[in-house]
Amino acid sequence: MMKKEIKVDHLTRVEGHGAIEIILEGDKVKDVKVRITEGPRFYEYTVRERLWTDIPKVVSRICGICYVSHRIASVRAIEDAFDVTVPEPIKLLRRLLIVGEFFESHALHVYFLALPDYMGYDSALAMAKEYPNVVKRAFKMKNLGNTIMKTITGKHFHGENIIPGGFATYPTKEELLALKEQLEDVIVDVEDTVKLFDSLDYPELNDPPILQMAISKDKLAFVGNEMYLSDGTVFTKNEFEMFVTETFNGYSMAKQSTIEGKPFLVGPLARINLHIDSLRPKTKEIVKKMRIKFPSNNSLHQNVARTIELLELVQEGIELIDAILADYPSVSRVDVKPKAGTGFGLKEAPRGTLYHKYSFDENGRCTNANIITPTAQLQANMEKDLKSLADRLSSEDEATIKKYAEMMIRAYDPCISCSVHMFGAKFETLKVVRL
Amino acid sequence: MAKPKIGIMYLTSCAGCQCEILNYEEALLKLLDLTEIKYFPIGSSANTLDEELDVLFVEGSVSSSLDEEMVKKGREKAKILVAIGTCACFGGIQANNNDVPLEELLETVYGTTDMPFEITHARPVEEVVKVDYSLPGCPVDGKQFVYAAAFLLNGVKPFFPKMAVCYECKLSETECRTLQGLFCLGPITAAGCGAPCTSKGLGCQGCRGDHDAPNYREMVEVLSARGLKGKDLINFMKVFRGNYLKEKLKDAGVE
């Protein structure tokens, strides 16, 4: 029987380097591998023996795109370990930061990484000549995210003003009002984005996810203390590792996560699928008119789910600023006193749930750390989706299978910047399981 | 006249520098008009390293045999190579473990040393290939990137004076964080970022490396007087340069 190996040696328009491999025997898919490496950066080792004050700064460098997620997950874990409760104004400002982070990340992803596939271009920049307004809108939305992050933390990326206990400084009223104005101004762009992504052609895929997971049972939330699974299970942040287990599969440097041995879906599609009924009225109104229906079993619809999240977040941003201003000036920081113990931090990063855990000695030096990133959690599910995609397309030519495989991987927006280094030239020396 | 060809490559890093570059949209769109971007995997699916490049920007540290191979190939093709960001310039956070045997690191984090490709300790790009210019920062400062690109494309050598962050604090009338008792690396760190961390009420974290004449001995004394001592002090100072800074401190007679 004809054996065929389809390889994408170097994935592009993803954050990081990665490769995929599909092995066909005749029309039958024998094996699918997503090779992701978490990069040899050894963060969990680096934080050991370090003071708690250094930790958010170190771990935020895991990712340049979702540094806010890593910082917030880590400060929440540190506060949890030291029994620190932060007051409402700090929580509100953190949530506003999340709005900024999602705007930057989602806009970057849907327009710059995913859209060129659907428009037939190599890159969004190449689209600029013929579709200047689409590219301008992309920049406008992305820049809004950056402005929010810069206003609050001091820098677009890796701003240091997110610390255990709160913020060293709080933005001024004027700065917050300026952000509110920009949020109001971008609503129409978000609505147009929803329409654009709702109008694209997505290959039909109807392979229900085995399990889906997101923070909080009751509604769409980006920080929380418990996880909700589509089978009804609820577990707390302290129980995370009892449910989500990680194994090293030998061919990909990211450890593979499963729940009871099964792949699971996290991220925008899981969040929107699980919380579609509790979105804001305005969002519901728009969602009702959409061509694509949620809950959806098509993983390519993750792009559409992202745009719905932006719609929720732009409204949330405005509500948050109103709430912050109603109680201004506010406490920006509470005291943190280290003590021995272990703390847990959960956050929905743009790509899915992020888990940080740290143990400390009585001086606040870290003795142990564990971080489970969304991309590590999604790896098994990506392989599952690629397999069903390849099953459907197995009689097609290689270029077609490759194209859709890449589209599928990009729909996940894997954050391999944390980070993969698969380079085509070296592929032969890898331990590839061959038929 | 043919347009200059440029590339943006990334090795082991968080991609933050490229994201910072993507933020400067007007400059980027102009750059697109004035140059041909031949290699930019995060932004485009059309990439080649088989053609001559006029300028190649490289983000990230060299942390594996694959990184090494890629940057060597890039160097071969590029007339000018610019290291961007702290990982490319100093090894970055991942260089903190360079005194730990790789086997121990791999065993601890992955439970095995059997990796799909060869892993090395994190090295700055200049340890592997010749670097023409370095633009440090975590992430690289977008404005500096734009200036450097503009200079290079006009055949001018980019030059950024390396003054202390303190200088920019004074310019922006930011109260001295050292005098406030905070742990601030501003007195030894190269400015050029606009001192955003101190402006937010924090001490400088030292992501941009040394200015022209860093006084390590004095810095260590000041930090110690403010309560940061021993291993905690070294850890704080070396976050962005890891053991490369540790060596420098040793040379300066500070431990």
Short mmCIF file of N, CA and C in Angstrom, two decimals, chain A residues 6 21-24 26-32 205 383-396 401-402 404-405 408:
data_model
loop_
_atom_site.label_atom_id
_atom_site.label_comp_id
_atom_site.label_asym_id
_atom_site.label_seq_id
_atom_site.Cartn_x
_atom_site.Cartn_y
_atom_site.Cartn_z
N ILE A 6 3.16 13.52 4.96
CA ILE A 6 2.96 14.93 4.67
C ILE A 6 3.52 15.73 5.83
N GLU A 21 3.21 16.61 11.13
CA GLU A 21 3.55 15.45 10.34
C GLU A 21 2.32 14.56 10.29
N ILE A 22 1.92 14.23 9.07
CA ILE A 22 0.76 13.36 8.90
C ILE A 22 1.21 12.16 8.09
N ILE A 23 1.01 10.99 8.60
CA ILE A 23 1.44 9.79 7.87
C ILE A 23 0.21 9.03 7.38
N LEU A 24 0.14 8.88 6.07
CA LEU A 24 -0.99 8.20 5.46
C LEU A 24 -0.56 6.86 4.89
N GLY A 26 -2.16 4.59 2.12
CA GLY A 26 -3.29 4.66 1.19
C GLY A 26 -4.12 5.86 1.59
N ASP A 27 -5.42 5.64 1.77
CA ASP A 27 -6.28 6.73 2.19
C ASP A 27 -6.48 6.77 3.71
N LYS A 28 -5.73 5.93 4.41
CA LYS A 28 -5.92 5.84 5.86
C LYS A 28 -4.86 6.65 6.61
N VAL A 29 -5.31 7.42 7.59
CA VAL A 29 -4.36 8.19 8.39
C VAL A 29 -3.78 7.27 9.45
N LYS A 30 -2.45 7.09 9.40
CA LYS A 30 -1.81 6.19 10.37
C LYS A 30 -1.36 6.95 11.61
N ASP A 31 -0.88 8.16 11.40
CA ASP A 31 -0.32 8.85 12.55
C ASP A 31 -0.29 10.36 12.29
N VAL A 32 -0.51 11.10 13.34
CA VAL A 32 -0.41 12.55 13.24
C VAL A 32 0.42 13.05 14.41
N LEU A 205 -16.36 20.80 9.31
CA LEU A 205 -15.71 19.84 10.21
C LEU A 205 -16.70 19.63 11.33
N GLU A 383 -3.74 17.43 17.75
CA GLU A 383 -3.46 16.20 17.00
C GLU A 383 -4.75 15.48 16.65
N LYS A 384 -5.68 15.48 17.58
CA LYS A 384 -6.97 14.84 17.34
C LYS A 384 -7.70 15.53 16.18
N ASP A 385 -7.70 16.85 16.18
CA ASP A 385 -8.35 17.60 15.10
C ASP A 385 -7.66 17.40 13.76
N LEU A 386 -6.34 17.39 13.78
CA LEU A 386 -5.60 17.19 12.54
C LEU A 386 -5.91 15.81 11.96
N LYS A 387 -6.08 14.85 12.86
CA LYS A 387 -6.35 13.50 12.40
C LYS A 387 -7.72 13.45 11.71
N SER A 388 -8.71 14.07 12.32
CA SER A 388 -10.02 14.00 11.66
C SER A 388 -10.05 14.82 10.37
N LEU A 389 -9.26 15.90 10.36
CA LEU A 389 -9.16 16.68 9.13
C LEU A 389 -8.50 15.84 8.03
N ALA A 390 -7.41 15.16 8.39
CA ALA A 390 -6.69 14.34 7.41
C ALA A 390 -7.55 13.17 6.94
N ASP A 391 -8.36 12.63 7.84
CA ASP A 391 -9.28 11.55 7.46
C ASP A 391 -10.21 12.00 6.35
N ARG A 392 -10.74 13.21 6.50
CA ARG A 392 -11.67 13.72 5.51
C ARG A 392 -10.99 14.06 4.19
N LEU A 393 -9.73 14.49 4.30
CA LEU A 393 -9.04 15.00 3.11
C LEU A 393 -8.06 14.01 2.51
N SER A 394 -8.03 12.77 3.03
CA SER A 394 -6.94 11.85 2.67
C SER A 394 -6.80 11.59 1.18
N SER A 395 -7.88 11.75 0.41
CA SER A 395 -7.77 11.49 -1.02
C SER A 395 -7.33 12.74 -1.80
N GLU A 396 -7.26 13.86 -1.12
CA GLU A 396 -6.83 15.10 -1.78
C GLU A 396 -5.31 15.10 -2.00
N ILE A 401 -3.93 19.15 1.63
CA ILE A 401 -3.90 18.66 3.02
C ILE A 401 -3.02 19.58 3.87
N LYS A 402 -1.88 19.94 3.31
CA LYS A 402 -0.96 20.83 4.04
C LYS A 402 -1.63 22.15 4.38
N TYR A 404 -4.81 22.97 4.66
CA TYR A 404 -5.83 22.90 5.71
C TYR A 404 -5.23 22.55 7.06
N ALA A 405 -4.19 21.74 7.04
CA ALA A 405 -3.54 21.40 8.32
C ALA A 405 -2.97 22.67 8.96
N MET A 408 -5.70 24.76 10.34
CA MET A 408 -6.20 24.21 11.60
C MET A 408 -5.27 24.59 12.76
#
